[in-house]
Short mmCIF file of C-alpha atoms (C1' of nucleotides) in Angstrom, two decimals:
data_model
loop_
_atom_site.label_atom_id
_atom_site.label_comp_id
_atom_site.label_asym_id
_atom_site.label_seq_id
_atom_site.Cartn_x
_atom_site.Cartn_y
_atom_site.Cartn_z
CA UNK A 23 105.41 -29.13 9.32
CA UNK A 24 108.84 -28.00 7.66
CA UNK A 25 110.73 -30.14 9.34
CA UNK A 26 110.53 -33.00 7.32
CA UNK A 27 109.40 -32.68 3.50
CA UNK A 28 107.87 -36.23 3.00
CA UNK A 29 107.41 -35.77 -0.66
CA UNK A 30 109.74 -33.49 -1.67
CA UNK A 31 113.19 -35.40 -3.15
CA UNK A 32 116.93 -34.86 -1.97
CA UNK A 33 119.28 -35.11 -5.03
CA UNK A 34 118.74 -37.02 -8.23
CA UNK A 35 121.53 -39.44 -8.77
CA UNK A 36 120.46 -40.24 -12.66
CA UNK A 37 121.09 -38.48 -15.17
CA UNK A 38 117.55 -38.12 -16.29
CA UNK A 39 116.33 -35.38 -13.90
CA UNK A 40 112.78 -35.40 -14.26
CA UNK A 41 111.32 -33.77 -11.20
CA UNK A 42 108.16 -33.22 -13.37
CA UNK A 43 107.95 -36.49 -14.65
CA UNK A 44 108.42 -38.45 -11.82
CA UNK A 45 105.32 -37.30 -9.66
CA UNK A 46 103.49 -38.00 -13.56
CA UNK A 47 105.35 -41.15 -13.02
CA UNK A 48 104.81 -42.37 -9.21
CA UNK A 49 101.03 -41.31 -10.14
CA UNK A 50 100.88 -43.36 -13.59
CA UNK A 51 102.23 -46.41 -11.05
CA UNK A 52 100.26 -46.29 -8.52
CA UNK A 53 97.11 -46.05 -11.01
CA UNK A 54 98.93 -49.01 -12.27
CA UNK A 55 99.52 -50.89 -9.59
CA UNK A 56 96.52 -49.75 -7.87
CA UNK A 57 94.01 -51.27 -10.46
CA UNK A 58 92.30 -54.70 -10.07
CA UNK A 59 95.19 -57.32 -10.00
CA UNK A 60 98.36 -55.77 -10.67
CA UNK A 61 99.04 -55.69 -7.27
CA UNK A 62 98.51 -59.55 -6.60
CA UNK A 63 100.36 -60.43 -9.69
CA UNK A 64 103.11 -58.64 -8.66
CA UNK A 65 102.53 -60.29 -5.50
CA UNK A 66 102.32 -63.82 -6.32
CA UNK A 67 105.15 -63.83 -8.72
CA UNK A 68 107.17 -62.46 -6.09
CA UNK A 69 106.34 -64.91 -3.56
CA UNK A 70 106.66 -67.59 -5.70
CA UNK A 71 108.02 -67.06 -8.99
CA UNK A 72 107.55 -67.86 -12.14
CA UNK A 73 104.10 -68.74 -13.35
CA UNK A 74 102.49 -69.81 -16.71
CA UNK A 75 99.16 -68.09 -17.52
CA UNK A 76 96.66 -70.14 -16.87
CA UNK A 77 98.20 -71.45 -13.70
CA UNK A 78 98.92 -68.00 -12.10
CA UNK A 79 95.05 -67.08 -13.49
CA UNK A 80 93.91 -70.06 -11.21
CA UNK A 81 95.50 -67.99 -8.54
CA UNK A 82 94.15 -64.74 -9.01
CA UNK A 83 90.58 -66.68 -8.59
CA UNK A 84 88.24 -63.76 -10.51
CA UNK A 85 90.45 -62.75 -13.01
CA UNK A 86 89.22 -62.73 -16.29
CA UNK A 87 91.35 -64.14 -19.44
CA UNK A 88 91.00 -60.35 -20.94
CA UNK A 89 92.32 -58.68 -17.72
CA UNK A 90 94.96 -60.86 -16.84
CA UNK A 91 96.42 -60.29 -20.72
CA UNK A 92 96.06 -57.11 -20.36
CA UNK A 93 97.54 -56.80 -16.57
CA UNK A 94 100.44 -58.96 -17.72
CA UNK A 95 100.99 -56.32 -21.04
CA UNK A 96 101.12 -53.59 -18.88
CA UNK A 97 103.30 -54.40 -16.31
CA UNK A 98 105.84 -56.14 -19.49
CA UNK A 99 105.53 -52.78 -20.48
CA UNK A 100 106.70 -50.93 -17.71
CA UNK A 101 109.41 -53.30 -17.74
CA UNK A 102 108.21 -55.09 -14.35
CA UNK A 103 107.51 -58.43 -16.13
CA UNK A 104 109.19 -60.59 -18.12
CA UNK A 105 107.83 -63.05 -20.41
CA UNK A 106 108.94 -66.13 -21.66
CA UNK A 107 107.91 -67.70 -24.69
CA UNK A 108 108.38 -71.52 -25.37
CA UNK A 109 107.70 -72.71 -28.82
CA UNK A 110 105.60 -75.83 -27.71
CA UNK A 111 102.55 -77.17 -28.56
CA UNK A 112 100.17 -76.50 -26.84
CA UNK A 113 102.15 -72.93 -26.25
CA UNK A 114 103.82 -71.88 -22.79
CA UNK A 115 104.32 -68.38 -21.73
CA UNK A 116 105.98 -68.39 -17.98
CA UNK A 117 105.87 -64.58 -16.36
CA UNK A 118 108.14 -63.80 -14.00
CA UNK A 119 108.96 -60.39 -11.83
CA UNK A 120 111.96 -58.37 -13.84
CA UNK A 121 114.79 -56.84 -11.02
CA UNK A 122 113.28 -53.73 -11.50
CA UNK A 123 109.30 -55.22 -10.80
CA UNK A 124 111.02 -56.77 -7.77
CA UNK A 125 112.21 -53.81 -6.65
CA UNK A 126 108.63 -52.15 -7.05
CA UNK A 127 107.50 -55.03 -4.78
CA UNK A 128 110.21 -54.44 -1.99
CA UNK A 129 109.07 -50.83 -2.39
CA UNK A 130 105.67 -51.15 -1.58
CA UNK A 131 106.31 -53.03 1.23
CA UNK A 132 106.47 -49.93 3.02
CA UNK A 133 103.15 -49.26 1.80
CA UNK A 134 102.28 -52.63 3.14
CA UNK A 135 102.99 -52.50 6.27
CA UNK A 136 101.17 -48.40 6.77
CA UNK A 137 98.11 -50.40 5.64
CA UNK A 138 98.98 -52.80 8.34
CA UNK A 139 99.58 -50.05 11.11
CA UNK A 140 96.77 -48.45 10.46
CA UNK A 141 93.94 -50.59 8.61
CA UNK A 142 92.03 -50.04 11.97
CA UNK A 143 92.15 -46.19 11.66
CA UNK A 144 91.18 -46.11 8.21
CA UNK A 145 88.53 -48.30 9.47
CA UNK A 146 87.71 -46.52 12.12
CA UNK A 147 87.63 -43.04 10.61
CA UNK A 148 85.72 -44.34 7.70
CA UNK A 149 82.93 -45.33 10.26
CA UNK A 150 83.43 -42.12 11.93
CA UNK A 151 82.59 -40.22 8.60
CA UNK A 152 79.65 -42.41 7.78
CA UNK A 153 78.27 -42.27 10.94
CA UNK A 154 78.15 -38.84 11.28
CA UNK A 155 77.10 -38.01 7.41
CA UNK A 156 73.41 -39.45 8.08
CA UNK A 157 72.51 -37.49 11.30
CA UNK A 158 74.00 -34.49 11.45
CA UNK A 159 74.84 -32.31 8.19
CA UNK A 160 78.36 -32.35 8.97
CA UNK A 161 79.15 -28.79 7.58
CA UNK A 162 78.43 -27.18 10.91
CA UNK A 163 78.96 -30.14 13.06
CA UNK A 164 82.73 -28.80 14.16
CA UNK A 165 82.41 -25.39 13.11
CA UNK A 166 84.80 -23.39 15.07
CA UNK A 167 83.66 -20.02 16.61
CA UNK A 168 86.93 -17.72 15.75
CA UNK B 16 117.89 -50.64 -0.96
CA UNK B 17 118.13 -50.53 2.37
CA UNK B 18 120.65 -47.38 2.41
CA UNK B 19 117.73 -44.76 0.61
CA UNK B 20 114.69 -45.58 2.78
CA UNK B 21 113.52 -42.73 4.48
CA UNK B 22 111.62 -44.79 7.19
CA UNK B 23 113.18 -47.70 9.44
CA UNK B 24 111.97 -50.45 6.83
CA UNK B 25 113.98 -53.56 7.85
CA UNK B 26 114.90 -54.16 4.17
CA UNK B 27 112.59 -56.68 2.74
CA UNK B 28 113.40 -59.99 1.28
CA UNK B 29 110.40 -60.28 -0.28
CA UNK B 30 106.88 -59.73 -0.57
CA UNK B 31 105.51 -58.92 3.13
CA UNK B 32 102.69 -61.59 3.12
CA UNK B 33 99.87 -60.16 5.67
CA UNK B 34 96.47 -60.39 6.24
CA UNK B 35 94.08 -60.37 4.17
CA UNK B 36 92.05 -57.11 4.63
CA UNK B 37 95.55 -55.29 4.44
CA UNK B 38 96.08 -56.05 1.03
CA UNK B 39 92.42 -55.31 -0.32
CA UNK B 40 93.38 -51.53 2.07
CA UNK B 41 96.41 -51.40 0.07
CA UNK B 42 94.65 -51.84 -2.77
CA UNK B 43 92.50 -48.87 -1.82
CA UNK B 44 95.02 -46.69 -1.04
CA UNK B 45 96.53 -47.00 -4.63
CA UNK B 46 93.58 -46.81 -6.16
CA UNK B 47 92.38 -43.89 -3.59
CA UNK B 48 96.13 -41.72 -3.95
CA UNK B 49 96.65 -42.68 -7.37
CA UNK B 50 93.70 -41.13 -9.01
CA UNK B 51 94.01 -37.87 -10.69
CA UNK B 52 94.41 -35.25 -7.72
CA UNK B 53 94.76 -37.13 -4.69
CA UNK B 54 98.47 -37.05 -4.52
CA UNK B 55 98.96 -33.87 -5.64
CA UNK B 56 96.80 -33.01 -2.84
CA UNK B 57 98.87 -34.68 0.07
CA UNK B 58 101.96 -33.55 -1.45
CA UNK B 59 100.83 -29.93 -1.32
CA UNK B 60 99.42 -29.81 2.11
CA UNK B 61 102.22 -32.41 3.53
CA UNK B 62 105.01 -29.01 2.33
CA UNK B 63 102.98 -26.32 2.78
CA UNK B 64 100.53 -27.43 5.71
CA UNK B 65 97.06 -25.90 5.89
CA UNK B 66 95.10 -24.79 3.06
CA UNK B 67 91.64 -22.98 2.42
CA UNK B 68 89.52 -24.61 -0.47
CA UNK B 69 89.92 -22.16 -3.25
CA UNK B 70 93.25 -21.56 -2.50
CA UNK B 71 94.38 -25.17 -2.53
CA UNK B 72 92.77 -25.37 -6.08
CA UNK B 73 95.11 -22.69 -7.60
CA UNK B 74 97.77 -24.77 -6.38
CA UNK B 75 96.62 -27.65 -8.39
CA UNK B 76 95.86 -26.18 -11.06
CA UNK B 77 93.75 -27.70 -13.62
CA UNK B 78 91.57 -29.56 -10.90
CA UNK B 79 87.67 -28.74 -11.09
CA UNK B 80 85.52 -28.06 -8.14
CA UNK B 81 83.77 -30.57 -8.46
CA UNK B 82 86.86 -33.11 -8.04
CA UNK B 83 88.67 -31.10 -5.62
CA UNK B 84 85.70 -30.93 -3.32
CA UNK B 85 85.07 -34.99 -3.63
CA UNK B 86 89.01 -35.28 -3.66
CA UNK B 87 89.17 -34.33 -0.08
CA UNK B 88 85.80 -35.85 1.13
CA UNK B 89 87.97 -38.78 -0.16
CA UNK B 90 90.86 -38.29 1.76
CA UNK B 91 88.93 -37.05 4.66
CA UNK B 92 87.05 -39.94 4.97
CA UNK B 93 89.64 -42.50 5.42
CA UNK B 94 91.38 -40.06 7.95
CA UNK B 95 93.97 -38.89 6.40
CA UNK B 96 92.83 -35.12 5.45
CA UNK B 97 91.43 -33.15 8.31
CA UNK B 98 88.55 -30.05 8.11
CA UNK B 99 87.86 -27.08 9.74
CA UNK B 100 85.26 -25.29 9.24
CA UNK B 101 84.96 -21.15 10.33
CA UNK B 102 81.61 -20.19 10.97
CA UNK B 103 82.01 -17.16 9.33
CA UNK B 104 80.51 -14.65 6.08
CA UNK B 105 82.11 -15.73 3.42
CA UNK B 106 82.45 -19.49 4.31
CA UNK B 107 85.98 -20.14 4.83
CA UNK B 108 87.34 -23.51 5.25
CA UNK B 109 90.98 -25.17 5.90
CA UNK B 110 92.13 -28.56 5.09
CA UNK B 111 95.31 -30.04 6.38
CA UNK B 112 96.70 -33.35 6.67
CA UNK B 113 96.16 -35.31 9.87
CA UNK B 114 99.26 -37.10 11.50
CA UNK B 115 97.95 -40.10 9.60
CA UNK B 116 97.73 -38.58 6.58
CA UNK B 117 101.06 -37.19 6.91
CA UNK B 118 102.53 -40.32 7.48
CA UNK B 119 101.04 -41.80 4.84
CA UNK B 120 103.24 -39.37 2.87
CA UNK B 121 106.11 -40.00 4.32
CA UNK B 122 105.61 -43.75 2.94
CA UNK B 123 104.60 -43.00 -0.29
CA UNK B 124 108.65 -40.99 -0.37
CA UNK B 125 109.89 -44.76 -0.18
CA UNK B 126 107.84 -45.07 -3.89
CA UNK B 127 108.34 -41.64 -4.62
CA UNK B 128 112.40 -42.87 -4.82
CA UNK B 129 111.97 -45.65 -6.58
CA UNK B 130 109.80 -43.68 -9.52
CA UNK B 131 112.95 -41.17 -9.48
CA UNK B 132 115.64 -43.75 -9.53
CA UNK B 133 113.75 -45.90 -12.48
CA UNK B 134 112.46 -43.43 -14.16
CA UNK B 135 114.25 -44.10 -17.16
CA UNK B 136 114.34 -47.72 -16.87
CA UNK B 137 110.54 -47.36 -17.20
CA UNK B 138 111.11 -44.93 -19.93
CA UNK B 139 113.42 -47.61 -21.93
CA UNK B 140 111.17 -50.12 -21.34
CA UNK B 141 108.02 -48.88 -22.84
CA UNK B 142 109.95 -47.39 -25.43
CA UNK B 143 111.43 -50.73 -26.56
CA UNK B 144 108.55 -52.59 -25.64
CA UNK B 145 106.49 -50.00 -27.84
CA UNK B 146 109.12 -50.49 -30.67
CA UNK B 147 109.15 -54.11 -31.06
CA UNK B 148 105.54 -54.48 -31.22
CA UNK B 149 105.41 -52.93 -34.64
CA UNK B 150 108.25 -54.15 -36.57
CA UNK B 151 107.92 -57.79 -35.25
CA UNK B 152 105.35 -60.16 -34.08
CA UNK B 153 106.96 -60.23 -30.94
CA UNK B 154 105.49 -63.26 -30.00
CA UNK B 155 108.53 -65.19 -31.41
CA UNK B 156 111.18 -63.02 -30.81
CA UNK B 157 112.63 -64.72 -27.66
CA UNK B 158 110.99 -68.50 -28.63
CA UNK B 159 112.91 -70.92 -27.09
CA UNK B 160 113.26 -73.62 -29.43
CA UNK B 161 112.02 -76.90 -27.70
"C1'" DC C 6 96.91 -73.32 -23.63
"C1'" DT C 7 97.37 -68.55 -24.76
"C1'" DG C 8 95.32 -64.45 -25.98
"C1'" DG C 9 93.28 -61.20 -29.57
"C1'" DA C 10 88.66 -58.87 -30.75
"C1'" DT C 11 84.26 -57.27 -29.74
"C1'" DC C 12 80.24 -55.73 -27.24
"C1'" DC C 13 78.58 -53.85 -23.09
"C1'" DA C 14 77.91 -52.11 -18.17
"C1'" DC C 15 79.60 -49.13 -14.97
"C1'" DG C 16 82.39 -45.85 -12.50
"C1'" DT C 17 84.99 -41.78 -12.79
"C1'" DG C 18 86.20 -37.19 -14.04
"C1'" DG C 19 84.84 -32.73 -16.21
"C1'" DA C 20 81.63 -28.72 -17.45
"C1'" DT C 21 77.93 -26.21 -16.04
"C1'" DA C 22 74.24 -24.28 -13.27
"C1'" DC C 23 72.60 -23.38 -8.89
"C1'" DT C 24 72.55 -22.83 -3.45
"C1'" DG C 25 73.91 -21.20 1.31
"C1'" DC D 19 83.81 -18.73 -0.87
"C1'" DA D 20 82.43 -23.41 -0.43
"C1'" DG D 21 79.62 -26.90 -1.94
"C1'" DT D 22 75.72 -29.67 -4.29
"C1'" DA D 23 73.37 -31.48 -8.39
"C1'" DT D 24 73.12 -32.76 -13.10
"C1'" DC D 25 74.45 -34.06 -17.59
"C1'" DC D 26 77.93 -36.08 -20.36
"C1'" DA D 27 82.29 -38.16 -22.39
"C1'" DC D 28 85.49 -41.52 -21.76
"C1'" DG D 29 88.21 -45.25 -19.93
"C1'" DT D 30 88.17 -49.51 -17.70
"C1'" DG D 31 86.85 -54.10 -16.61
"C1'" DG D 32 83.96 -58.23 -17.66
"C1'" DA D 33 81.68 -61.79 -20.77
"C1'" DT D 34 81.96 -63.98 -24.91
"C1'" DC D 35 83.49 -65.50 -29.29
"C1'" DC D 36 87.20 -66.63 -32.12
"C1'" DA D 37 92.20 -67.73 -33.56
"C1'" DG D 38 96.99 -69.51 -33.41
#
DNA sequence: CTGGATCCACGTGGATACTG
DNA sequence: CAGTATCCACGTGGATCCAG
């Protein structure tokens, strides 16, 4: 198990070392992008763009207006949106993915594609779990004997 | 950044689009590894292998029993943390990743990466996104005028 | 059309007490 | 030592109303 240190980091190229703040930080974005629809919006705008709010809330079918403003603020925030103001009546706001939020995306591709690998393990094991919760108390089901 | 991906990734254009139930699992996974101890968790046992219960919460300091304990039930649950259990006074039990889990790991480096190469952009951009929301009405700032 | 403000329901995480 | 159960505080997400 030392032959490979999946999480630990090489070398730091920035100059902002931060080898505390960046597990504060992949954990702050994956809470991000792990909530309700930051994930699709990053998504979608990827796949196709730029999108105006109500049109890219039509695609995130559920959203609410509240969540979607707030989704939006907090990925502009993190600097992985960009907005675009027009002064127009009635007003248009396009959102599009910055470099950096496309990045993110290309990123958790990788992620993607584990989920893809193994969606029927996670599946499976989940079922495994359940099923073995109900009859048998589990905590001596495996027990090993030395 | 196809040159700093730990895993054979075939360098993404864009957005993987896949099925659907791999993108509510992603979804899961986020939410599941980017709650408050679950990475912390993987990270541990991916460097330092297998672990007992109390001595795995030292590590993490800070982490309750109560969160710990449903932390890995978590994790074990969707495969990716594996126990074993000693039938033996005092109770003594070891977690460890399972090959699943530890790949899992290995693709959460590729975001691991990108948090350490943009941590400061992040940084920046909250801090100037923070900034301009109190001096201006940001709305406006960037108005196109039609 | 965009989105701020408010009220509310619910899930999650923490502290504590107790069990095997 | 490992784990369950309970109570509680808080954040988050949704519905709704209101404003530019």
């Amino acid at each position: 198990m030392t032959e490979s240190l999946p999480l630990s980091i090489p070398a730091p190229q920035r100059t902002c070392t931060i080898s505390e703040g960046t597990e504060e930080l992949v954990r702050e974005m994956l809470v991000r992008i792990g909530d309700r629809w930051s994930l699709r919006v990053i998504e979608t705008l990827s796949e196709e763009g730029s999108f105006r709010f109500t049109r890219l809330r039509e695609r995130l079918d559920g959203v609410s207006q509240k969540m979607l403003t707030q989704t939006l603020r907090q990925l502009e925030r993190d600097g992985l949106v960009e907005r675009q103001v027009f002064a127009e009546v009635p007003p248009r706001v396009d959102y599009r993915l910055t470099p950096l939020g496309e990045e993110l995306g290309e990123t958790l591709c990788g992620l993607w594609m584990w989920a893809e690998r193994h969606l029927c393990d996670v599946q499976q094991a989940r079922e495994a779990f359940d099923g073995q919760a109900a009859p048998a108390p589990r905590e001596t089901a495996q027990a090993v004997t030395g």
